[in-house]
Short mmCIF file of C-alpha atoms and ligand atoms in Angstrom, two decimals:
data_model
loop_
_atom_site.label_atom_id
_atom_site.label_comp_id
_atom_site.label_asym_id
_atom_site.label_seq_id
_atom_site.Cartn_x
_atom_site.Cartn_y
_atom_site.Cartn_z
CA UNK A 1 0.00 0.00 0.00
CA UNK A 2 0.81 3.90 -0.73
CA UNK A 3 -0.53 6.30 1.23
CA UNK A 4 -1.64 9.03 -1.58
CA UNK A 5 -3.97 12.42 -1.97
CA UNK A 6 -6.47 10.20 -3.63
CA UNK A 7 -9.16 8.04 -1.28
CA UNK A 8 -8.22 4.63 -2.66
CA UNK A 9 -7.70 3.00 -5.93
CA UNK A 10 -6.73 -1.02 -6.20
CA UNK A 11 -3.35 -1.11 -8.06
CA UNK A 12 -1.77 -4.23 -8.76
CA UNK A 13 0.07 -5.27 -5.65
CA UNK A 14 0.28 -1.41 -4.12
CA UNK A 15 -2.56 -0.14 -3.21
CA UNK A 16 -3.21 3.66 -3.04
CA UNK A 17 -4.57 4.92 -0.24
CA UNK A 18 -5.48 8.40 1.48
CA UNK A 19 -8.39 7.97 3.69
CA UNK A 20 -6.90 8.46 6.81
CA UNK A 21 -7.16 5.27 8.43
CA UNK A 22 -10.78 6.75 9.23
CA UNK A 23 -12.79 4.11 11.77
CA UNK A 24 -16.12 3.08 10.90
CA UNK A 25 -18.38 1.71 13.33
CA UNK A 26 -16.51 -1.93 12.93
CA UNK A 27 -13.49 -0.26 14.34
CA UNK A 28 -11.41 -0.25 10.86
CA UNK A 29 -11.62 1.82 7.61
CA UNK A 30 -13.92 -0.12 5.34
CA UNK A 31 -12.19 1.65 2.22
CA UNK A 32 -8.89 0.17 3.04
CA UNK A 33 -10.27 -3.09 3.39
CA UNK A 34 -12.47 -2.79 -0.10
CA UNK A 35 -8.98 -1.57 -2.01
CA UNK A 36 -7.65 -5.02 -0.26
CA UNK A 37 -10.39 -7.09 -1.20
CA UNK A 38 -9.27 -6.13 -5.09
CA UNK A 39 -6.46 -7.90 -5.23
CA UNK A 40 -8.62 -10.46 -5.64
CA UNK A 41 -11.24 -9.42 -7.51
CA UNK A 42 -9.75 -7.31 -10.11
CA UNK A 43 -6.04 -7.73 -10.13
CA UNK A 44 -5.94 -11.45 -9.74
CA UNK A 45 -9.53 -12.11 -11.51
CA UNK A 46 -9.92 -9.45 -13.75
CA UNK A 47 -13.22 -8.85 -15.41
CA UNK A 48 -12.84 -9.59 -19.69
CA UNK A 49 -15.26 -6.45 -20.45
CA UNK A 50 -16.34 -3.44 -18.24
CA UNK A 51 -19.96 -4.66 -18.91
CA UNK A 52 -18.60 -7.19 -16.47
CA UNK A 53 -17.61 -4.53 -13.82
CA UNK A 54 -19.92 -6.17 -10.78
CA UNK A 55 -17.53 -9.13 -10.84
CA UNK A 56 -15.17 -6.74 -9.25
CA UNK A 57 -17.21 -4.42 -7.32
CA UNK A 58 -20.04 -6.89 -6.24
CA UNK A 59 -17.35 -9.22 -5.06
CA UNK A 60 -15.27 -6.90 -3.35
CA UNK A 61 -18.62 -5.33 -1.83
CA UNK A 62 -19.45 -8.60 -0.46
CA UNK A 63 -16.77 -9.50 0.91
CA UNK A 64 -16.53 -7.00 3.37
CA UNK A 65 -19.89 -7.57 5.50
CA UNK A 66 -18.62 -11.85 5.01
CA UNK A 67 -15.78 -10.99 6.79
CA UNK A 68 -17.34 -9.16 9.80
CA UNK A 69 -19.81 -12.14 10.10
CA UNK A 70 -16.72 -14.43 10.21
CA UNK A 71 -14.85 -11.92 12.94
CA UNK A 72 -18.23 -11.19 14.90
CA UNK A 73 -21.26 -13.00 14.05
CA UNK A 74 -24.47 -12.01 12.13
CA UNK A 75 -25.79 -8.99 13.50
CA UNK A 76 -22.99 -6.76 12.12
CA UNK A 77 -23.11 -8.93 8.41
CA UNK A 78 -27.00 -8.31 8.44
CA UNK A 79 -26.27 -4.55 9.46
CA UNK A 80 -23.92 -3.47 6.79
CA UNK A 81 -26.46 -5.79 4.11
CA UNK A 82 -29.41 -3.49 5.20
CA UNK A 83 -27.03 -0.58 4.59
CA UNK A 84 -26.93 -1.37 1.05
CA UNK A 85 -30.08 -2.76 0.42
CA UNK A 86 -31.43 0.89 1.08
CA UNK A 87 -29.39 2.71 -1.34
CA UNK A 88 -30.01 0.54 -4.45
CA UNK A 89 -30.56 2.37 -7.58
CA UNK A 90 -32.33 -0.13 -9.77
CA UNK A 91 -32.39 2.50 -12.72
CA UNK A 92 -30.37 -0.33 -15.43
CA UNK A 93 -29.04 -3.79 -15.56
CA UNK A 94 -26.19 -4.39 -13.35
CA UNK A 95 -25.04 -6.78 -17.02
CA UNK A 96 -26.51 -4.85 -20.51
CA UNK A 97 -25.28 -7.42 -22.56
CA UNK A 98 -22.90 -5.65 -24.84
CA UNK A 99 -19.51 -3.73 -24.24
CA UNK A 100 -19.76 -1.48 -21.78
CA UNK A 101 -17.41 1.39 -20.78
CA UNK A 102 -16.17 2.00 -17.67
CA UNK A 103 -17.11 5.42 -17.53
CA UNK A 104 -20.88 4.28 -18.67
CA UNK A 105 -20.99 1.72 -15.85
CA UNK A 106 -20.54 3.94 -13.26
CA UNK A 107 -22.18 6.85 -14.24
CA UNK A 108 -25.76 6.37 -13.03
CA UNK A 109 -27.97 8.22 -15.36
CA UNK A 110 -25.94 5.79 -17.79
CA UNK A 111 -25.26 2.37 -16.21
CA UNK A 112 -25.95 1.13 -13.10
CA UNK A 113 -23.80 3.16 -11.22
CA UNK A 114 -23.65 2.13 -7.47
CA UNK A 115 -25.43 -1.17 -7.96
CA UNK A 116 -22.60 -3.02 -9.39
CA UNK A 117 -21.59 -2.82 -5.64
CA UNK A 118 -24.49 -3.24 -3.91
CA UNK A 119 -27.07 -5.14 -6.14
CA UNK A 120 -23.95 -7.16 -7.15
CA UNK A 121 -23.39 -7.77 -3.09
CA UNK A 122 -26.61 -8.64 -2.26
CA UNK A 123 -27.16 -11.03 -5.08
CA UNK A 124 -24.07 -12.85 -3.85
CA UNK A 125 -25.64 -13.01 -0.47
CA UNK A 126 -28.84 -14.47 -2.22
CA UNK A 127 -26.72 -16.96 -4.26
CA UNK A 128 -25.20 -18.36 -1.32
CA UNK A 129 -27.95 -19.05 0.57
CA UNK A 130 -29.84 -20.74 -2.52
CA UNK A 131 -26.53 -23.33 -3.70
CA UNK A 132 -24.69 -23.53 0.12
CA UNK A 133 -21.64 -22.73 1.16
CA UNK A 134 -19.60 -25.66 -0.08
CA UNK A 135 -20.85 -24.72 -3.52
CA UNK A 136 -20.70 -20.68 -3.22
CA UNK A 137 -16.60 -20.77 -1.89
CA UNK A 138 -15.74 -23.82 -4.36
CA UNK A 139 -17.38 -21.49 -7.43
CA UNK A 140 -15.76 -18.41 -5.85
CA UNK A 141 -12.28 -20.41 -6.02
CA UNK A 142 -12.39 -21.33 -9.90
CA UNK A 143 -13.59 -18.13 -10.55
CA UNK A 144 -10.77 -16.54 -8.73
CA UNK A 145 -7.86 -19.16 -9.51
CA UNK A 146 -9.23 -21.38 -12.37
CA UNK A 147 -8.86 -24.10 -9.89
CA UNK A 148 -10.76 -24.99 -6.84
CA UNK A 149 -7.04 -25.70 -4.89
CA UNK A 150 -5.12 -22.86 -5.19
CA UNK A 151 -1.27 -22.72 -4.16
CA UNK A 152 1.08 -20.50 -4.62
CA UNK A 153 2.93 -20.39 -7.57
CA UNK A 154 0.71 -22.62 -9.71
CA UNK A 155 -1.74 -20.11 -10.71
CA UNK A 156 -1.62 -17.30 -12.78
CA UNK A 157 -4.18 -13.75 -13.27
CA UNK A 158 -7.32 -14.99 -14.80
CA UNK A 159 -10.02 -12.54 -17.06
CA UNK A 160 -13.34 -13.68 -16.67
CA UNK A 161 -17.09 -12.66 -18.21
CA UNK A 162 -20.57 -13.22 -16.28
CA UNK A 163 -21.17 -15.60 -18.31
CA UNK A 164 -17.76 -17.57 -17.06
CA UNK A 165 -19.15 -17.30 -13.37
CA UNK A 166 -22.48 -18.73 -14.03
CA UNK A 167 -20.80 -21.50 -16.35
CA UNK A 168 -18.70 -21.96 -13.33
CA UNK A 169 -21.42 -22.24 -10.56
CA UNK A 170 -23.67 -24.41 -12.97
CA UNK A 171 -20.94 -26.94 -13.36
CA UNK A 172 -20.21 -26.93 -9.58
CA UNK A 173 -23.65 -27.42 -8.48
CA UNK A 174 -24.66 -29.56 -11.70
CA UNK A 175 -27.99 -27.32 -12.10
CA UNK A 176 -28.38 -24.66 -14.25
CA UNK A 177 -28.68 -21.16 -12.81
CA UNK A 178 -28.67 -19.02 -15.31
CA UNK A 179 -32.80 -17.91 -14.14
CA UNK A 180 -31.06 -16.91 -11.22
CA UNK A 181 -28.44 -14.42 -12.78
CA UNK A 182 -30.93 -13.30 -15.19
CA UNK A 183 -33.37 -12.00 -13.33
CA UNK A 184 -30.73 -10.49 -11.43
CA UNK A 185 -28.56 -9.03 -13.19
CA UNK A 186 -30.07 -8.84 -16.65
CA UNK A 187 -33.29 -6.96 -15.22
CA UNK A 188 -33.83 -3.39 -14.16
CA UNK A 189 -36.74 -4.70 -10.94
CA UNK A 190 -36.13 -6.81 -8.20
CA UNK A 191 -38.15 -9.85 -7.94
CA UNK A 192 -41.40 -9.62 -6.52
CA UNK A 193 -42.47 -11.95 -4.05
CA UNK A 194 -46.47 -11.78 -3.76
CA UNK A 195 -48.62 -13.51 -0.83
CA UNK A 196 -52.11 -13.74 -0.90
CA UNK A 197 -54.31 -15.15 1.78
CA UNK A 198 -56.94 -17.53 0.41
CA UNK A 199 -59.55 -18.99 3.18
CA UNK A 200 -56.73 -21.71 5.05
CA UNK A 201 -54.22 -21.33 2.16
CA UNK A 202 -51.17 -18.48 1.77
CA UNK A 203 -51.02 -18.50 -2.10
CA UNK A 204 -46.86 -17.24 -3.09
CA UNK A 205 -45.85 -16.13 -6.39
CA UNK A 206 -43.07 -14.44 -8.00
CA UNK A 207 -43.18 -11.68 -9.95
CA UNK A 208 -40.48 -11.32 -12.34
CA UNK A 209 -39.46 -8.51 -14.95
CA UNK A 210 -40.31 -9.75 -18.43
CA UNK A 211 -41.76 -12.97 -16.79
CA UNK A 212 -38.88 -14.89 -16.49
CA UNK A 213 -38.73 -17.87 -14.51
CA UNK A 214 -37.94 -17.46 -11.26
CA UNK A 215 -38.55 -20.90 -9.15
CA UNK A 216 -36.61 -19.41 -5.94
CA UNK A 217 -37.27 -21.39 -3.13
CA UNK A 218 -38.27 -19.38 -0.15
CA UNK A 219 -39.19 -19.69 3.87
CA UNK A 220 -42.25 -18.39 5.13
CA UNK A 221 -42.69 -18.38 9.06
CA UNK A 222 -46.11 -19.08 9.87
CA UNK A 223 -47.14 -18.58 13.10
CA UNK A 224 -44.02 -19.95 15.25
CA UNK A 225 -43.03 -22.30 12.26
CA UNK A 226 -40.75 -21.60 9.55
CA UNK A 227 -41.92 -23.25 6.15
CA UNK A 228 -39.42 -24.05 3.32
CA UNK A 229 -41.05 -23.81 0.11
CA UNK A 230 -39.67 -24.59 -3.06
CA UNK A 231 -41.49 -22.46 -5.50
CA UNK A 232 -41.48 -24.41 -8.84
CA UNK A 233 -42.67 -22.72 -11.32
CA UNK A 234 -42.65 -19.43 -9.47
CA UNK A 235 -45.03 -20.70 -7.02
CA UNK A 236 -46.32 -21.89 -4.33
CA UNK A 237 -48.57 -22.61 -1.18
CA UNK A 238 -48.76 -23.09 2.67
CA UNK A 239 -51.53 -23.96 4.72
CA UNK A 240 -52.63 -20.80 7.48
CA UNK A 241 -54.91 -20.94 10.18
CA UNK A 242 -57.29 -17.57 9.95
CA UNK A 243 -55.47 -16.45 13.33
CA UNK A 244 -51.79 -17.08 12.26
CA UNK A 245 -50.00 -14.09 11.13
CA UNK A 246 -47.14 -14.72 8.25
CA UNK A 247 -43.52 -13.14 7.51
CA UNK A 248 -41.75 -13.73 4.26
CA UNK A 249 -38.07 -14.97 4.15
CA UNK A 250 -37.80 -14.12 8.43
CA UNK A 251 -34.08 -15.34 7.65
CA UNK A 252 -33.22 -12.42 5.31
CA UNK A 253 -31.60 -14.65 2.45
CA UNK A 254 -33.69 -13.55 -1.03
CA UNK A 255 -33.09 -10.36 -1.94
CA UNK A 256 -36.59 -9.31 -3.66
CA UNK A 257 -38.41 -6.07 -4.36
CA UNK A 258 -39.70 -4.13 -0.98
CA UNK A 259 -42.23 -1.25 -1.70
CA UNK A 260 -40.78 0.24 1.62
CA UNK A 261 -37.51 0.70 0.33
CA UNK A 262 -38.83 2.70 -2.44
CA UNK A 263 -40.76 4.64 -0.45
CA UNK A 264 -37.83 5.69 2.30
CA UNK A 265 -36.03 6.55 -0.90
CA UNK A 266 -38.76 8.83 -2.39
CA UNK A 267 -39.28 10.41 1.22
CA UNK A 268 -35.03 11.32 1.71
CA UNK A 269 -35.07 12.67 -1.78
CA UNK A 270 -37.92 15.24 -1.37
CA UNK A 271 -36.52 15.75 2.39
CA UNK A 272 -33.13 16.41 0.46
CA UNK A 273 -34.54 18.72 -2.10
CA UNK A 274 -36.66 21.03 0.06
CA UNK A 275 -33.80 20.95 2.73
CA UNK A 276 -31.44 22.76 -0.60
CA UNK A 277 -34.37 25.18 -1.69
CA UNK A 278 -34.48 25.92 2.11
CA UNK A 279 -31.69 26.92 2.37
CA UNK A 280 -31.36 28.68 -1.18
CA UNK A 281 -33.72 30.58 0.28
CA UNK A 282 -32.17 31.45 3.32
CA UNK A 283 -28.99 32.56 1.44
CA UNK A 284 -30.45 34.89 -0.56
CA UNK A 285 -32.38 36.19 2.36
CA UNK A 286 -29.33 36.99 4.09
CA UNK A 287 -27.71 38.29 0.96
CA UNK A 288 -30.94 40.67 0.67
CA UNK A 289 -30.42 41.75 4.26
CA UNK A 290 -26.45 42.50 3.92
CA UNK A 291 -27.18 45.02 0.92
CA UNK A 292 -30.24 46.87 2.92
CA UNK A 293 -27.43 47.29 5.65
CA UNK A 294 -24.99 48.72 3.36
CA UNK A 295 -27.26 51.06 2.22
ZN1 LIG B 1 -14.05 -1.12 -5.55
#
């Protein structure tokens, strides 16, 4: 690493750095730990088209809240995933489909901007909870290395598409995934996940951009019990007594459209925007004042 003027950038090998070994509330500067966490993903693995940017930034985003549940447990990996599940964009495809620029891919009245990060982060968090963990670090590993026993010495820098990755974790878990990365990362909306109470039946069904498949399995805690089901087709049903209340996915693990999400969005934007004209307002108030003085 380099300590330099500019906040962080993940060179080959060096690292530059200038963020003042700032603390976050985990007790270490999460930038310094991201520019780290590219060494894998971008310097070793290096993505074969910018269109292919989230295999960096998801990856390195992701990362980072896996490591504080391995130092500390689950309440600080849930924390930081709820931190960016509330700033997703969801304006374009994380993956267009075609060469991309980099300079298009971040730039979020472009590309997806931010959500190669965090939509690629939470999709990660969602793909290891569908295939396991054996699966997940084993595809991780040939993705990474080309090999799922890595030593030193006897591997070399590796480019790689989305297309490699989801080769890669459909050969691992001998299924094919690529529903899952589609409606993903080749869609602009998060999956919907709708419930509907019938008489003694909870009716599930996903709603998918473009209506793609989508057979996600999902949990469903009814009453005190917690219900896996599979969701073939996109759908599903659980029996419900009239006085049992329901709660989609209690365990956090599908990452799916939340109306709420949108709306604490909408409401911070028009807080944001009448907090500026506010104090627009004020400025040239004062301004108004300062000239009636000097007169
Ligand atoms: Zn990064």
């Amino acid at each position: 690493m380099v300590e330099t003027p500019h906040l962080g950038m993940e060179h080959q090998t060096i690292n530059a750095y200038g963020n003042d070994y700032r603390k976050a509330e985990t007790g270490y500067d999460w930038l310094l730990q991201h520019e780290f966490a590219h060494e894998w993903f971008g310097n070793q693995l290096t993505n074969t088209d910018w269109d292919d940017f989230w295999l960096h930034e998801g990856f390195a985003t992701y990362m980072q809240p896996l490591y504080l549940q391995w130092l500390r447990g689950d309440m600080e990996y849930f924390a930081a995933l709820m931190k960016m599940r509330s700033v997703l964009m969801l304006k374009h495809p994380v993956v267009a489909g075609r060469p991309m620029l980099e300079k298009d891919v971040s730039d979020a009245s472009r590309g997806p901007g931010n959500d190669v990060y965090y939509k690629g982060a939470l999709m990660l968090h969602t793909l290891r909870g569908l295939i396991g963990d054996d699966a997940f670090f084993h595809s991780i590993r040939e993705l990474v290395y080309g090999t799922d026993d890595p030593r030193p010495g006897q591997f070399r820098p590796r480019q790689a598409s989305t297309d490699d990755f989801v080769a890669i974790v459909s050969r691992v878990t001998g299924k094919d995934y690529r529903w899952f990365f589609d409606a993903y990362l080749r869609t602009v909306k998060l999956p919907a996940l709708l419930a509907e109470r019938d008489g003694g039946t909870l009716h599930l069904r996903w709603q998918v951009e473009g209506d793609r498949p989508f057979p996600m399995p999902v949990q469903v805690r009814i009453g005190r019990r917690v219900v896996e089901v599979p969701m073939a087709g996109g759908q599903g049903a659980v029996a419900i007594a009239a006085d049992e209340s329901y709660t989609l996915d209690p365990h956090s693990k599908v990452l799916r459209d939340l109306p709420y999400m949108a709306e604490f969005q909408q409401d911070q934007a028009e807080r944001a925007r009448a907090a500026a004209e506010a104090a627009k307002a004020a400025a040239k108030a004062a301004t108004g004042s300062a000239a009636t003085e000097k007169r």
